[in-house]
Amino acid sequence: MIKKHFIFLLSIFFLLNQVYIYVDATRDYAPRNIDIELSSKNILVGSYIGGRSHLKPALDIAAILAERGHNVNNKSFAYRVTLLTSGYYTPSLEYPNIKQVTLGPALNYKEILNAKFHKEFEFKEMLPFVENGIIAYRETYQKYKNVAKDYNIDLFICDNLLNEACLDIANTLKKPVVGISSFFKDTLGPQKSGPNSLCNVSLENESFLERFKCIIVDPFKISYMLYPFIKSLNNFREQVNAKPLYMGNSQKLSLHLVDTFFGFELPQTLPPNVQEIGPVLSEEYPSLTSELSDFINAHERVLYVAFGTRFHGTVDNNNKLLQSFVEAINKKVIDGVVWALVVTPEDSYSPTLTLSDGSHIQTSLILDNKHPHIHISKFAPQFAILNHTNTKLFFSHGGAGSSHESLYTGTPMLVLPFGADQMSNAEKLKSAGVALTLNKFTLDVSDIINKIDFLLKDENIKKNSKRMEVLAKINSKRKYRAADTIEYILHSSSLNGGVNEEFLNEWIPAEYRMGFIKGNNYDIYGALFGIIFGLICGILCVTFISIRIILKRIFSSYNQKRKNE
Ligand SMILES: *[C@@H]1O[C@H](CO)[C@@H](O)[C@H](O)[C@H]1NC(C)=O
Ligand SMILES: *[C@@H]1O[C@H](CO)[C@@H](O)[C@H](O)[C@H]1NC(C)=O
Ligand SMILES: *[C@@H]1O[C@H](CO)[C@@H](O)[C@H](O)[C@H]1NC(C)=O
Ligand SMILES: *[C@@H]1O[C@H](CO)[C@@H](O)[C@H](O)[C@H]1NC(C)=O
């Protein structure tokens, strides 16, 4: 009875409350002011290896800041962004608010990478790059130092590849540093192996031995291979008085942005200053050329093929790919192919292909765009192609940027990874249920055609692609969150008087300052273990001693008896 009354009173209370809110709605409203006072700050985006697709996430985020700092009436920038990278890639068209200072000529990896195509891509294949990067360290460091001085840099955004000079200069000048990468791996996590190793991305279902190899043996081997390089790097660092900072040590970075998102990336626990902010995508993309638009509109099941610019296949594999496209069209699995082929070296293909039915076809016909259903394009507005409803499948190398665009547009993928992070991206896409993968050593025409057919027809692939599209779209807003956090760091560091002991203590958990043992409470667990062990030993000892005493007594009384007899 009382309960009933109480509920009645409660509902009246809520009713009154609603009336109150309703009445309130007639009042005047004033905007909540969300503006932050801008002060003039200089930001440097630094990348040693450069390259458009590699730089893009960092530049997209920096461009948001540049725009925010752009004082329209004043015509000056509160946030000035400078890019320091190899090559003469001028971002002026895409990023009019960012100016570039060059580190020197663009690096040339093609020679090294192409030579490795026939081999399994292992960590040691990366060593020549590591070596080049380290040899260039002192020079690079000096350039960073000059730019930091000339442009009065307040914050550094450093990418993660061979970019020690960027991290070190920020650390040496006691400036905040934001790291950016497309994957995150702190220590040797229990489930994830690195993108450079040959271990599966998830170790969830691997045997004990495999996990032991992936978590202990492989990292040890890598450290061993890297040791001489790290040694000479540290030598160079000493010569230029640089205070080293390691990208792998996210705890020391002010912020580590990771251009990925759950669904694509495996679920993972991250330290608070490591933030998943991907997929970072542009607000606008170039639209289709009329030629491409006509071609795609005239076909209903288009396969889009693009393998990036850094890796190239063997002649044998290129022939197989070309043959499988022709045969997939002949078998009506697909009705059109758009192939983004920036460069076609003369000797990449055999002059004639022999199809499975024994007929022959001239490759030059295809490469000169004479095939009615294969369109080869030197300029490929990739996003717009994937965005078209007639583009049903993306045949890709599985680079991070391409994967994000494909997921965003809900396009399933057939992935042929060549090396580096492409291997693990391929695995992640496959386990997300939106892709199938191919192996560069065992390419087979009928396997390719079967997989294309499956990807176009399977209902689960369609469902998963839709799901990933929603995830990618929702998460693509997070680049603004990335810019927000960088803005906070800028303000925090100037309010705090630079990067010192107190800097970002509101964000970085105490565990990191407490050291490995205390931070993980290992001393407490150790003591507990000691106590339990002590107790068990104590009990065992007491039992043992008691039994001994009892046995002695029995024995001696028995002896006594016998003597007495
Ligand atoms: C423009 O802005 C800068 C910094 O934000 C300030 O120093 C300068 O005085 C401003 N100029 C004018 C004309 O308002
Ligand atoms: C791990 O990788 C091997 C081959 O590299 C593959 O056969 C196996 O299915 C993978 N395991 C899982 C759980 O994906
Ligand atoms: C491991 O096996 C379980 C149970 O079969 C499965 O649910 C899970 O998806 C597997 N994980 C991976 C990474 O294959
Ligand atoms: C992507 O598709 C949507 C809807 O189909 C369209 O409005 C948009 O302009 C397209 N964007 C590009 C870059 O092609």
PDB file of N, CA, C and O in Angstrom, residues 425-485:
ATOM      1  N   ASN A 425      47.382  -6.209 -42.229  1.00  0.00           N
ATOM      2  CA  ASN A 425      46.120  -5.609 -42.667  1.00  0.00           C
ATOM      3  C   ASN A 425      45.256  -6.654 -43.364  1.00  0.00           C
ATOM      4  O   ASN A 425      44.051  -6.730 -43.134  1.00  0.00           O
ATOM      5  N   ALA A 426      45.901  -7.463 -44.231  1.00  0.00           N
ATOM      6  CA  ALA A 426      45.163  -8.488 -44.962  1.00  0.00           C
ATOM      7  C   ALA A 426      44.481  -9.443 -43.992  1.00  0.00           C
ATOM      8  O   ALA A 426      43.304  -9.774 -44.136  1.00  0.00           O
ATOM      9  N   GLU A 427      45.221  -9.826 -42.952  1.00  0.00           N
ATOM     10  CA  GLU A 427      44.670 -10.748 -41.968  1.00  0.00           C
ATOM     11  C   GLU A 427      43.500 -10.111 -41.201  1.00  0.00           C
ATOM     12  O   GLU A 427      42.500 -10.765 -40.932  1.00  0.00           O
ATOM     13  N   LYS A 428      43.666  -8.836 -40.862  1.00  0.00           N
ATOM     14  CA  LYS A 428      42.605  -8.156 -40.119  1.00  0.00           C
ATOM     15  C   LYS A 428      41.353  -8.022 -40.974  1.00  0.00           C
ATOM     16  O   LYS A 428      40.235  -8.229 -40.482  1.00  0.00           O
ATOM     17  N   LEU A 429      41.532  -7.678 -42.263  1.00  0.00           N
ATOM     18  CA  LEU A 429      40.378  -7.522 -43.153  1.00  0.00           C
ATOM     19  C   LEU A 429      39.666  -8.856 -43.319  1.00  0.00           C
ATOM     20  O   LEU A 429      38.440  -8.927 -43.350  1.00  0.00           O
ATOM     21  N   LYS A 430      40.462  -9.919 -43.399  1.00  0.00           N
ATOM     22  CA  LYS A 430      39.874 -11.245 -43.549  1.00  0.00           C
ATOM     23  C   LYS A 430      39.089 -11.605 -42.291  1.00  0.00           C
ATOM     24  O   LYS A 430      37.961 -12.087 -42.372  1.00  0.00           O
ATOM     25  N   SER A 431      39.662 -11.310 -41.133  1.00  0.00           N
ATOM     26  CA  SER A 431      38.951 -11.706 -39.912  1.00  0.00           C
ATOM     27  C   SER A 431      37.770 -10.776 -39.643  1.00  0.00           C
ATOM     28  O   SER A 431      36.852 -11.151 -38.921  1.00  0.00           O
ATOM     29  N   ALA A 432      37.753  -9.582 -40.256  1.00  0.00           N
ATOM     30  CA  ALA A 432      36.566  -8.729 -40.146  1.00  0.00           C
ATOM     31  C   ALA A 432      35.455  -9.236 -41.067  1.00  0.00           C
ATOM     32  O   ALA A 432      34.343  -8.714 -41.049  1.00  0.00           O
ATOM     33  N   GLY A 433      35.775 -10.235 -41.895  1.00  0.00           N
ATOM     34  CA  GLY A 433      34.757 -10.841 -42.751  1.00  0.00           C
ATOM     35  C   GLY A 433      34.414 -10.015 -43.973  1.00  0.00           C
ATOM     36  O   GLY A 433      33.312 -10.130 -44.510  1.00  0.00           O
ATOM     37  N   VAL A 434      35.354  -9.168 -44.432  1.00  0.00           N
ATOM     38  CA  VAL A 434      35.062  -8.354 -45.612  1.00  0.00           C
ATOM     39  C   VAL A 434      36.053  -8.621 -46.744  1.00  0.00           C
ATOM     40  O   VAL A 434      36.016  -7.948 -47.766  1.00  0.00           O
ATOM     41  N   ALA A 435      36.943  -9.588 -46.535  1.00  0.00           N
ATOM     42  CA  ALA A 435      37.983  -9.793 -47.543  1.00  0.00           C
ATOM     43  C   ALA A 435      38.445 -11.235 -47.600  1.00  0.00           C
ATOM     44  O   ALA A 435      38.239 -12.007 -46.657  1.00  0.00           O
ATOM     45  N   LEU A 436      39.063 -11.597 -48.713  1.00  0.00           N
ATOM     46  CA  LEU A 436      39.818 -12.839 -48.808  1.00  0.00           C
ATOM     47  C   LEU A 436      41.231 -12.446 -49.211  1.00  0.00           C
ATOM     48  O   LEU A 436      41.449 -11.369 -49.779  1.00  0.00           O
ATOM     49  N   THR A 437      42.186 -13.317 -48.914  1.00  0.00           N
ATOM     50  CA  THR A 437      43.565 -12.942 -49.199  1.00  0.00           C
ATOM     51  C   THR A 437      44.202 -13.912 -50.192  1.00  0.00           C
ATOM     52  O   THR A 437      43.757 -15.047 -50.357  1.00  0.00           O
ATOM     53  N   LEU A 438      45.248 -13.427 -50.844  1.00  0.00           N
ATOM     54  CA  LEU A 438      46.015 -14.249 -51.769  1.00  0.00           C
ATOM     55  C   LEU A 438      47.462 -14.255 -51.302  1.00  0.00           C
ATOM     56  O   LEU A 438      47.891 -13.349 -50.593  1.00  0.00           O
ATOM     57  N   ASN A 439      48.190 -15.262 -51.713  1.00  0.00           N
ATOM     58  CA  ASN A 439      49.592 -15.368 -51.346  1.00  0.00           C
ATOM     59  C   ASN A 439      50.443 -15.138 -52.591  1.00  0.00           C
ATOM     60  O   ASN A 439      50.245 -15.795 -53.607  1.00  0.00           O
ATOM     61  N   LYS A 440      51.396 -14.218 -52.507  1.00  0.00           N
ATOM     62  CA  LYS A 440      52.176 -13.865 -53.695  1.00  0.00           C
ATOM     63  C   LYS A 440      53.032 -15.019 -54.221  1.00  0.00           C
ATOM     64  O   LYS A 440      53.458 -15.000 -55.361  1.00  0.00           O
ATOM     65  N   PHE A 441      53.260 -16.025 -53.381  1.00  0.00           N
ATOM     66  CA  PHE A 441      54.072 -17.156 -53.836  1.00  0.00           C
ATOM     67  C   PHE A 441      53.252 -18.234 -54.527  1.00  0.00           C
ATOM     68  O   PHE A 441      53.786 -19.092 -55.206  1.00  0.00           O
ATOM     69  N   THR A 442      51.943 -18.217 -54.269  1.00  0.00           N
ATOM     70  CA  THR A 442      51.123 -19.307 -54.800  1.00  0.00           C
ATOM     71  C   THR A 442      49.937 -18.764 -55.581  1.00  0.00           C
ATOM     72  O   THR A 442      48.842 -19.300 -55.496  1.00  0.00           O
ATOM     73  N   LEU A 443      50.149 -17.675 -56.314  1.00  0.00           N
ATOM     74  CA  LEU A 443      49.058 -17.105 -57.108  1.00  0.00           C
ATOM     75  C   LEU A 443      48.568 -18.138 -58.117  1.00  0.00           C
ATOM     76  O   LEU A 443      49.381 -18.815 -58.751  1.00  0.00           O
ATOM     77  N   ASP A 444      47.249 -18.228 -58.249  1.00  0.00           N
ATOM     78  CA  ASP A 444      46.696 -19.205 -59.159  1.00  0.00           C
ATOM     79  C   ASP A 444      45.438 -18.602 -59.788  1.00  0.00           C
ATOM     80  O   ASP A 444      44.570 -18.084 -59.084  1.00  0.00           O
ATOM     81  N   VAL A 445      45.367 -18.674 -61.118  1.00  0.00           N
ATOM     82  CA  VAL A 445      44.290 -17.992 -61.840  1.00  0.00           C
ATOM     83  C   VAL A 445      42.906 -18.459 -61.386  1.00  0.00           C
ATOM     84  O   VAL A 445      42.027 -17.643 -61.077  1.00  0.00           O
ATOM     85  N   SER A 446      42.699 -19.780 -61.291  1.00  0.00           N
ATOM     86  CA  SER A 446      41.338 -20.228 -60.955  1.00  0.00           C
ATOM     87  C   SER A 446      41.000 -19.896 -59.496  1.00  0.00           C
ATOM     88  O   SER A 446      39.840 -19.603 -59.175  1.00  0.00           O
ATOM     89  N   ASP A 447      42.006 -19.878 -58.635  1.00  0.00           N
ATOM     90  CA  ASP A 447      41.786 -19.483 -57.239  1.00  0.00           C
ATOM     91  C   ASP A 447      41.341 -18.017 -57.179  1.00  0.00           C
ATOM     92  O   ASP A 447      40.403 -17.671 -56.461  1.00  0.00           O
ATOM     93  N   ILE A 448      41.989 -17.161 -57.963  1.00  0.00           N
ATOM     94  CA  ILE A 448      41.627 -15.739 -57.974  1.00  0.00           C
ATOM     95  C   ILE A 448      40.175 -15.586 -58.427  1.00  0.00           C
ATOM     96  O   ILE A 448      39.381 -14.885 -57.793  1.00  0.00           O
ATOM     97  N   ILE A 449      39.829 -16.286 -59.516  1.00  0.00           N
ATOM     98  CA  ILE A 449      38.464 -16.147 -60.064  1.00  0.00           C
ATOM     99  C   ILE A 449      37.429 -16.664 -59.060  1.00  0.00           C
ATOM    100  O   ILE A 449      36.404 -16.025 -58.820  1.00  0.00           O
ATOM    101  N   ASN A 450      37.725 -17.809 -58.421  1.00  0.00           N
ATOM    102  CA  ASN A 450      36.786 -18.348 -57.419  1.00  0.00           C
ATOM    103  C   ASN A 450      36.590 -17.374 -56.272  1.00  0.00           C
ATOM    104  O   ASN A 450      35.469 -17.201 -55.780  1.00  0.00           O
ATOM    105  N   LYS A 451      37.678 -16.757 -55.840  1.00  0.00           N
ATOM    106  CA  LYS A 451      37.574 -15.833 -54.706  1.00  0.00           C
ATOM    107  C   LYS A 451      36.788 -14.580 -55.101  1.00  0.00           C
ATOM    108  O   LYS A 451      35.973 -14.084 -54.322  1.00  0.00           O
ATOM    109  N   ILE A 452      37.013 -14.085 -56.309  1.00  0.00           N
ATOM    110  CA  ILE A 452      36.241 -12.919 -56.780  1.00  0.00           C
ATOM    111  C   ILE A 452      34.754 -13.280 -56.772  1.00  0.00           C
ATOM    112  O   ILE A 452      33.916 -12.533 -56.267  1.00  0.00           O
ATOM    113  N   ASP A 453      34.461 -14.460 -57.312  1.00  0.00           N
ATOM    114  CA  ASP A 453      33.075 -14.911 -57.390  1.00  0.00           C
ATOM    115  C   ASP A 453      32.446 -14.991 -55.996  1.00  0.00           C
ATOM    116  O   ASP A 453      31.343 -14.491 -55.770  1.00  0.00           O
ATOM    117  N   PHE A 454      33.179 -15.590 -55.063  1.00  0.00           N
ATOM    118  CA  PHE A 454      32.677 -15.734 -53.691  1.00  0.00           C
ATOM    119  C   PHE A 454      32.405 -14.359 -53.061  1.00  0.00           C
ATOM    120  O   PHE A 454      31.345 -14.118 -52.490  1.00  0.00           O
ATOM    121  N   LEU A 455      33.380 -13.447 -53.201  1.00  0.00           N
ATOM    122  CA  LEU A 455      33.253 -12.129 -52.568  1.00  0.00           C
ATOM    123  C   LEU A 455      32.062 -11.346 -53.124  1.00  0.00           C
ATOM    124  O   LEU A 455      31.449 -10.542 -52.413  1.00  0.00           O
ATOM    125  N   LEU A 456      31.736 -11.585 -54.401  1.00  0.00           N
ATOM    126  CA  LEU A 456      30.617 -10.856 -54.990  1.00  0.00           C
ATOM    127  C   LEU A 456      29.271 -11.430 -54.561  1.00  0.00           C
ATOM    128  O   LEU A 456      28.269 -10.732 -54.552  1.00  0.00           O
ATOM    129  N   LYS A 457      29.259 -12.736 -54.218  1.00  0.00           N
ATOM    130  CA  LYS A 457      27.970 -13.383 -53.969  1.00  0.00           C
ATOM    131  C   LYS A 457      27.636 -13.594 -52.502  1.00  0.00           C
ATOM    132  O   LYS A 457      26.471 -13.619 -52.136  1.00  0.00           O
ATOM    133  N   ASP A 458      28.636 -13.765 -51.658  1.00  0.00           N
ATOM    134  CA  ASP A 458      28.386 -14.202 -50.292  1.00  0.00           C
ATOM    135  C   ASP A 458      27.604 -13.161 -49.477  1.00  0.00           C
ATOM    136  O   ASP A 458      27.945 -11.976 -49.481  1.00  0.00           O
ATOM    137  N   GLU A 459      26.559 -13.643 -48.781  1.00  0.00           N
ATOM    138  CA  GLU A 459      25.704 -12.723 -48.012  1.00  0.00           C
ATOM    139  C   GLU A 459      26.426 -12.173 -46.782  1.00  0.00           C
ATOM    140  O   GLU A 459      26.235 -11.026 -46.413  1.00  0.00           O
ATOM    141  N   ASN A 460      27.238 -13.020 -46.134  1.00  0.00           N
ATOM    142  CA  ASN A 460      27.966 -12.557 -44.949  1.00  0.00           C
ATOM    143  C   ASN A 460      28.944 -11.446 -45.289  1.00  0.00           C
ATOM    144  O   ASN A 460      29.111 -10.507 -44.523  1.00  0.00           O
ATOM    145  N   ILE A 461      29.586 -11.581 -46.435  1.00  0.00           N
ATOM    146  CA  ILE A 461      30.524 -10.533 -46.877  1.00  0.00           C
ATOM    147  C   ILE A 461      29.761  -9.216 -47.023  1.00  0.00           C
ATOM    148  O   ILE A 461      30.225  -8.160 -46.591  1.00  0.00           O
ATOM    149  N   LYS A 462      28.580  -9.283 -47.602  1.00  0.00           N
ATOM    150  CA  LYS A 462      27.764  -8.072 -47.801  1.00  0.00           C
ATOM    151  C   LYS A 462      27.388  -7.452 -46.461  1.00  0.00           C
ATOM    152  O   LYS A 462      27.498  -6.243 -46.258  1.00  0.00           O
ATOM    153  N   LYS A 463      26.946  -8.314 -45.536  1.00  0.00           N
ATOM    154  CA  LYS A 463      26.511  -7.844 -44.213  1.00  0.00           C
ATOM    155  C   LYS A 463      27.686  -7.191 -43.479  1.00  0.00           C
ATOM    156  O   LYS A 463      27.574  -6.095 -42.937  1.00  0.00           O
ATOM    157  N   ASN A 464      28.821  -7.888 -43.494  1.00  0.00           N
ATOM    158  CA  ASN A 464      29.994  -7.361 -42.786  1.00  0.00           C
ATOM    159  C   ASN A 464      30.497  -6.063 -43.413  1.00  0.00           C
ATOM    160  O   ASN A 464      30.952  -5.166 -42.705  1.00  0.00           O
ATOM    161  N   SER A 465      30.435  -5.973 -44.741  1.00  0.00           N
ATOM    162  CA  SER A 465      30.894  -4.755 -45.409  1.00  0.00           C
ATOM    163  C   SER A 465      30.033  -3.576 -44.977  1.00  0.00           C
ATOM    164  O   SER A 465      30.538  -2.481 -44.746  1.00  0.00           O
ATOM    165  N   LYS A 466      28.738  -3.821 -44.854  1.00  0.00           N
ATOM    166  CA  LYS A 466      27.811  -2.761 -44.432  1.00  0.00           C
ATOM    167  C   LYS A 466      28.154  -2.327 -42.996  1.00  0.00           C
ATOM    168  O   LYS A 466      28.193  -1.151 -42.680  1.00  0.00           O
ATOM    169  N   ARG A 467      28.395  -3.337 -42.157  1.00  0.00           N
ATOM    170  CA  ARG A 467      28.717  -3.051 -40.753  1.00  0.00           C
ATOM    171  C   ARG A 467      30.010  -2.230 -40.655  1.00  0.00           C
ATOM    172  O   ARG A 467      30.087  -1.235 -39.931  1.00  0.00           O
ATOM    173  N   MET A 468      31.017  -2.631 -41.405  1.00  0.00           N
ATOM    174  CA  MET A 468      32.290  -1.913 -41.369  1.00  0.00           C
ATOM    175  C   MET A 468      32.143  -0.505 -41.933  1.00  0.00           C
ATOM    176  O   MET A 468      32.825   0.418 -41.498  1.00  0.00           O
ATOM    177  N   GLU A 469      31.238  -0.357 -42.905  1.00  0.00           N
ATOM    178  CA  GLU A 469      31.013   0.974 -43.481  1.00  0.00           C
ATOM    179  C   GLU A 469      30.492   1.930 -42.394  1.00  0.00           C
ATOM    180  O   GLU A 469      30.972   3.061 -42.260  1.00  0.00           O
ATOM    181  N   VAL A 470      29.532   1.432 -41.604  1.00  0.00           N
ATOM    182  CA  VAL A 470      28.970   2.261 -40.534  1.00  0.00           C
ATOM    183  C   VAL A 470      30.066   2.616 -39.523  1.00  0.00           C
ATOM    184  O   VAL A 470      30.234   3.772 -39.136  1.00  0.00           O
ATOM    185  N   LEU A 471      30.842   1.620 -39.138  1.00  0.00           N
ATOM    186  CA  LEU A 471      31.936   1.853 -38.179  1.00  0.00           C
ATOM    187  C   LEU A 471      32.930   2.873 -38.709  1.00  0.00           C
ATOM    188  O   LEU A 471      33.344   3.785 -37.998  1.00  0.00           O
ATOM    189  N   ALA A 472      33.311   2.708 -39.968  1.00  0.00           N
ATOM    190  CA  ALA A 472      34.311   3.608 -40.557  1.00  0.00           C
ATOM    191  C   ALA A 472      33.754   5.025 -40.633  1.00  0.00           C
ATOM    192  O   ALA A 472      34.458   5.991 -40.348  1.00  0.00           O
ATOM    193  N   LYS A 473      32.479   5.144 -41.009  1.00  0.00           N
ATOM    194  CA  LYS A 473      31.891   6.482 -41.133  1.00  0.00           C
ATOM    195  C   LYS A 473      31.827   7.166 -39.771  1.00  0.00           C
ATOM    196  O   LYS A 473      32.184   8.337 -39.638  1.00  0.00           O
ATOM    197  N   ILE A 474      31.361   6.428 -38.766  1.00  0.00           N
ATOM    198  CA  ILE A 474      31.264   7.022 -37.426  1.00  0.00           C
ATOM    199  C   ILE A 474      32.650   7.425 -36.926  1.00  0.00           C
ATOM    200  O   ILE A 474      32.848   8.527 -36.429  1.00  0.00           O
ATOM    201  N   ASN A 475      33.610   6.532 -37.108  1.00  0.00           N
ATOM    202  CA  ASN A 475      34.944   6.804 -36.564  1.00  0.00           C
ATOM    203  C   ASN A 475      35.731   7.836 -37.369  1.00  0.00           C
ATOM    204  O   ASN A 475      36.721   8.371 -36.881  1.00  0.00           O
ATOM    205  N   SER A 476      35.295   8.111 -38.591  1.00  0.00           N
ATOM    206  CA  SER A 476      36.029   9.095 -39.401  1.00  0.00           C
ATOM    207  C   SER A 476      35.895  10.501 -38.828  1.00  0.00           C
ATOM    208  O   SER A 476      36.607  11.405 -39.240  1.00  0.00           O
ATOM    209  N   LYS A 477      34.988  10.678 -37.860  1.00  0.00           N
ATOM    210  CA  LYS A 477      34.865  11.998 -37.228  1.00  0.00           C
ATOM    211  C   LYS A 477      35.966  12.217 -36.199  1.00  0.00           C
ATOM    212  O   LYS A 477      36.132  13.327 -35.697  1.00  0.00           O
ATOM    213  N   ARG A 478      36.681  11.159 -35.874  1.00  0.00           N
ATOM    214  CA  ARG A 478      37.622  11.279 -34.758  1.00  0.00           C
ATOM    215  C   ARG A 478      38.867  12.079 -35.079  1.00  0.00           C
ATOM    216  O   ARG A 478      39.661  12.368 -34.194  1.00  0.00           O
ATOM    217  N   LYS A 479      39.071  12.438 -36.353  1.00  0.00           N
ATOM    218  CA  LYS A 479      40.248  13.270 -36.639  1.00  0.00           C
ATOM    219  C   LYS A 479      40.082  14.634 -35.970  1.00  0.00           C
ATOM    220  O   LYS A 479      41.069  15.286 -35.626  1.00  0.00           O
ATOM    221  N   TYR A 480      38.832  15.046 -35.762  1.00  0.00           N
ATOM    222  CA  TYR A 480      38.606  16.315 -35.062  1.00  0.00           C
ATOM    223  C   TYR A 480      38.960  16.166 -33.588  1.00  0.00           C
ATOM    224  O   TYR A 480      39.471  17.082 -32.959  1.00  0.00           O
ATOM    225  N   ARG A 481      38.671  14.994 -33.076  1.00  0.00           N
ATOM    226  CA  ARG A 481      39.046  14.680 -31.694  1.00  0.00           C
ATOM    227  C   ARG A 481      40.585  14.711 -31.568  1.00  0.00           C
ATOM    228  O   ARG A 481      41.125  15.204 -30.589  1.00  0.00           O
ATOM    229  N   ALA A 482      41.256  14.205 -32.591  1.00  0.00           N
ATOM    230  CA  ALA A 482      42.723  14.226 -32.588  1.00  0.00           C
ATOM    231  C   ALA A 482      43.214  15.669 -32.538  1.00  0.00           C
ATOM    232  O   ALA A 482      44.113  16.006 -31.759  1.00  0.00           O
ATOM    233  N   ALA A 483      42.603  16.529 -33.365  1.00  0.00           N
ATOM    234  CA  ALA A 483      43.000  17.938 -33.373  1.00  0.00           C
ATOM    235  C   ALA A 483      42.702  18.569 -32.013  1.00  0.00           C
ATOM    236  O   ALA A 483      43.506  19.354 -31.498  1.00  0.00           O
ATOM    237  N   ASP A 484      41.567  18.198 -31.406  1.00  0.00           N
ATOM    238  CA  ASP A 484      41.216  18.717 -30.070  1.00  0.00           C
ATOM    239  C   ASP A 484      42.301  18.385 -29.053  1.00  0.00           C
ATOM    240  O   ASP A 484      42.720  19.233 -28.274  1.00  0.00           O
ATOM    241  N   THR A 485      42.728  17.110 -29.062  1.00  0.00           N
ATOM    242  CA  THR A 485      43.699  16.700 -28.051  1.00  0.00           C
ATOM    243  C   THR A 485      45.034  17.412 -28.268  1.00  0.00           C
ATOM    244  O   THR A 485      45.688  17.792 -27.298  1.00  0.00           O
TER     245      THR A 485
END
